[in-house]
Amino acid sequence: MKNYYLLLCLFAFEVGMAQNKFPTKFEETRGRETVTYEEGIAYMQTLAKRFKTIQLQEIGTTDIGKPLHLAIFSLDRDFNPKSIKAKGRNVFMINNAIHPGEPDGVDASMMLFRNMATDKKLQAILKNTVVIMIPFFNVGGTMNRNSYSRANQNGPTAYGFRGNARNLNLNRDFMKLDSRNTHTFVDIFQTWNPDLYIENHVSNGADYQHVLTHLATQSDKLGGELGEYLRENLIPNLKLKMKQRKWDIIPYVNVYGNRTPNDNGIPQFFDSPRYSSGYTTLFHSLGFINETHMLKPFKQRVEATYDFMMAMLEHMEGQGKKIQQMRKITAEEVTKQEKFTIGWKMDRSQFDEITFKGYTPKMIDSKITGKKRLFYDRSQPVTKKIKYYNVFKPTLTVQKPKAYIISKAWYNVIDLLKKNGVKIQQLTKDQTIAIDAYYITDYKSYTRPFEGHYVHYGVKVKTVPQEVKFYKGDYVVFVNQPSNRYIIEALEPQATDSFFSWNFFDTILQQKEGYSSYVFEDIAEKLLKENPDLRKRFEAKKQQDINFRKSARQQLNFIYQNSPYYEKEHNRYPVFRYVKNQSLPVK
Ligand SMILES: [Zn+2]
């Protein structure tokens, strides 16, 4: 017993020493300040120099031209992802400063790395887990330091800006990859294939007592055994571990404006793959977004973030093998899976009840506008059960093709697929192939740019079997891979964050040739005479549609579009679905 106490004292002494010797700026300022980019990197360099268990790597670049850093903690000093995986180690990935105005994770991770390197007690839970950490993902935003852009946030005194060097919100960039930052991120993610991913944020929205909320990936979307594990095991266990550390955590309070969680409950945030946790889901990696509450003091938020990462590490050490096993099975299953859901809708009829610790919301008179305004009365805290709508149902499911065939012309699309670890083959000779083509029959688009795009949504397609001439070297993507979910979300045009939605294929939406009516009149007459079926459809449409009857242009267009004169490329989606069973000449 005596020895035990002595040991404990030694541990405490050692951690205390480390803090004295390697204090972070956060600690030195008693939780008032966060590091600048230069300070943060210098600190991590110092740790990497001093401790053999830490390595700091420069990987790829970012939009501002500075490298993206990756810090690695590995107890047995092995920093090679391949051999680490071969040893069956868990990989736990942390991403910070994707939104640099929300820097809690930066300071918490610096302390975590220092303590992992110095605290023997902490090292006892790091025998099977390697931790990789991006100190600053949005480097440009971190360097754009100010004290105002987080108008609703309680510290630190200065911080970075949400937009990156190109004013992109990087947490919308995981499918379209407009930034070099995200290109580098994908390289890291695909190299390390983390079992668990956590990204540190600070919330916006409603006021309540909870310091930390979590936004795990939507479990129905994760699906199968992993989805159930996330919902039934991982989240309850994290909740318990956080409770032991005095934090009462609940799911992200996805409520804005004058709505309050107190009465309406909370709808679960739906993370399509433009978001990091939606992206990690496509590769069966358990993704967590950690949101501390903006109105809580910076010091408290960083401490909660630190504890949440610790709770994750503890969970990993005990359950990592099981998670790895489930991921392996899921990856095998998904290679054989036939149908994929790409549209989801919240099921309002199903919900969990959670204990919510809020403040009483009131509508009071505004001294500014003279109208009513929302006011959370902190003198009246309330604890109540509220509804948490966390079940999503499929609204659109597609049958996978055997393969997608893509012309070399769409090299940008091929580059992204390759970057994401998709195996791609190429046709070995010129050949006409019978495929299913999608025609885009309807879509809507944003009228103002969103993240540099006029995003499409409400996409409808019609499948038309046809023969298309392909050339040697054109690309064939077989849908029999562990990355099947990524392939489908990227290439099925109706998926929320498909390449089509993000404007990669907009040129096909424009007609390139046309006709002069006075010339086409005579051709149309001849066409109708020679084609009784076309005439029948034309007459029927005239009967049914009064606008059509009134419009000469519409009538001529109808005949034109049903004739060989109309270009088959117009609205034809250029990623073709190969659905036959015959093998293709590829290598
Ligand atoms: Zn954020």
PDB file of N, CA and C and ligand atoms in Angstrom, residues 98-100 102 150 162 169 171-172 199-204 289-291, ligand 1:
ATOM      1  N   ILE A  98     -10.058  23.405 -37.402  1.00  0.00           N
ATOM      2  CA  ILE A  98     -10.711  23.444 -38.718  1.00  0.00           C
ATOM      3  C   ILE A  98     -11.473  24.765 -38.789  1.00  0.00           C
ATOM      4  N   HIS A  99     -12.006  25.167 -37.624  1.00  0.00           N
ATOM      5  CA  HIS A  99     -12.571  26.501 -37.410  1.00  0.00           C
ATOM      6  C   HIS A  99     -11.685  27.190 -36.366  1.00  0.00           C
ATOM      7  N   PRO A 100     -10.712  27.975 -36.804  1.00  0.00           N
ATOM      8  CA  PRO A 100      -9.710  28.493 -35.864  1.00  0.00           C
ATOM      9  C   PRO A 100     -10.275  29.468 -34.816  1.00  0.00           C
ATOM     10  N   GLU A 102     -12.465  28.590 -32.987  1.00  0.00           N
ATOM     11  CA  GLU A 102     -12.880  27.626 -31.960  1.00  0.00           C
ATOM     12  C   GLU A 102     -11.644  26.795 -31.592  1.00  0.00           C
ATOM     13  N   ARG A 150     -15.760  35.811 -33.380  1.00  0.00           N
ATOM     14  CA  ARG A 150     -16.660  34.918 -32.646  1.00  0.00           C
ATOM     15  C   ARG A 150     -17.450  35.795 -31.669  1.00  0.00           C
ATOM     16  N   ARG A 162     -12.716  31.793 -39.158  1.00  0.00           N
ATOM     17  CA  ARG A 162     -13.362  30.581 -39.687  1.00  0.00           C
ATOM     18  C   ARG A 162     -12.937  30.229 -41.122  1.00  0.00           C
ATOM     19  N   ASN A 169     -14.882  27.428 -45.858  1.00  0.00           N
ATOM     20  CA  ASN A 169     -15.164  26.727 -44.609  1.00  0.00           C
ATOM     21  C   ASN A 169     -14.720  25.278 -44.820  1.00  0.00           C
ATOM     22  N   ASN A 171     -14.900  22.741 -43.134  1.00  0.00           N
ATOM     23  CA  ASN A 171     -15.824  21.670 -42.741  1.00  0.00           C
ATOM     24  C   ASN A 171     -17.032  21.565 -43.681  1.00  0.00           C
ATOM     25  N   ARG A 172     -16.842  21.944 -44.938  1.00  0.00           N
ATOM     26  CA  ARG A 172     -17.796  21.632 -46.008  1.00  0.00           C
ATOM     27  C   ARG A 172     -17.034  21.063 -47.201  1.00  0.00           C
ATOM     28  N   GLU A 199     -12.942  15.640 -33.862  1.00  0.00           N
ATOM     29  CA  GLU A 199     -12.634  17.000 -34.326  1.00  0.00           C
ATOM     30  C   GLU A 199     -13.194  17.965 -33.300  1.00  0.00           C
ATOM     31  N   ASN A 200     -12.352  18.909 -32.876  1.00  0.00           N
ATOM     32  CA  ASN A 200     -12.738  19.786 -31.773  1.00  0.00           C
ATOM     33  C   ASN A 200     -13.298  21.123 -32.250  1.00  0.00           C
ATOM     34  N   HIS A 201     -14.492  21.447 -31.764  1.00  0.00           N
ATOM     35  CA  HIS A 201     -15.202  22.677 -32.150  1.00  0.00           C
ATOM     36  C   HIS A 201     -15.756  23.396 -30.912  1.00  0.00           C
ATOM     37  N   VAL A 202     -16.342  24.587 -31.160  1.00  0.00           N
ATOM     38  CA  VAL A 202     -17.137  25.301 -30.157  1.00  0.00           C
ATOM     39  C   VAL A 202     -18.489  25.581 -30.802  1.00  0.00           C
ATOM     40  N   SER A 203     -19.549  25.477 -30.007  1.00  0.00           N
ATOM     41  CA  SER A 203     -20.906  25.543 -30.559  1.00  0.00           C
ATOM     42  C   SER A 203     -21.329  26.964 -30.928  1.00  0.00           C
ATOM     43  N   ASN A 204     -22.446  27.032 -31.630  1.00  0.00           N
ATOM     44  CA  ASN A 204     -23.245  28.254 -31.764  1.00  0.00           C
ATOM     45  C   ASN A 204     -24.634  27.872 -31.279  1.00  0.00           C
ATOM     46  N   ILE A 289     -17.668  14.802 -33.588  1.00  0.00           N
ATOM     47  CA  ILE A 289     -17.449  16.240 -33.532  1.00  0.00           C
ATOM     48  C   ILE A 289     -17.782  16.653 -32.108  1.00  0.00           C
ATOM     49  N   ASN A 290     -16.811  17.310 -31.510  1.00  0.00           N
ATOM     50  CA  ASN A 290     -16.922  17.671 -30.117  1.00  0.00           C
ATOM     51  C   ASN A 290     -17.228  19.169 -30.069  1.00  0.00           C
ATOM     52  N   GLU A 291     -18.330  19.557 -29.440  1.00  0.00           N
ATOM     53  CA  GLU A 291     -18.728  20.974 -29.436  1.00  0.00           C
ATOM     54  C   GLU A 291     -18.826  21.476 -28.000  1.00  0.00           C
TER      55      GLU A 291
HETATM   56 ZN    ZN B   1     -16.925  24.628 -35.636  1.00  0.00          ZN
END
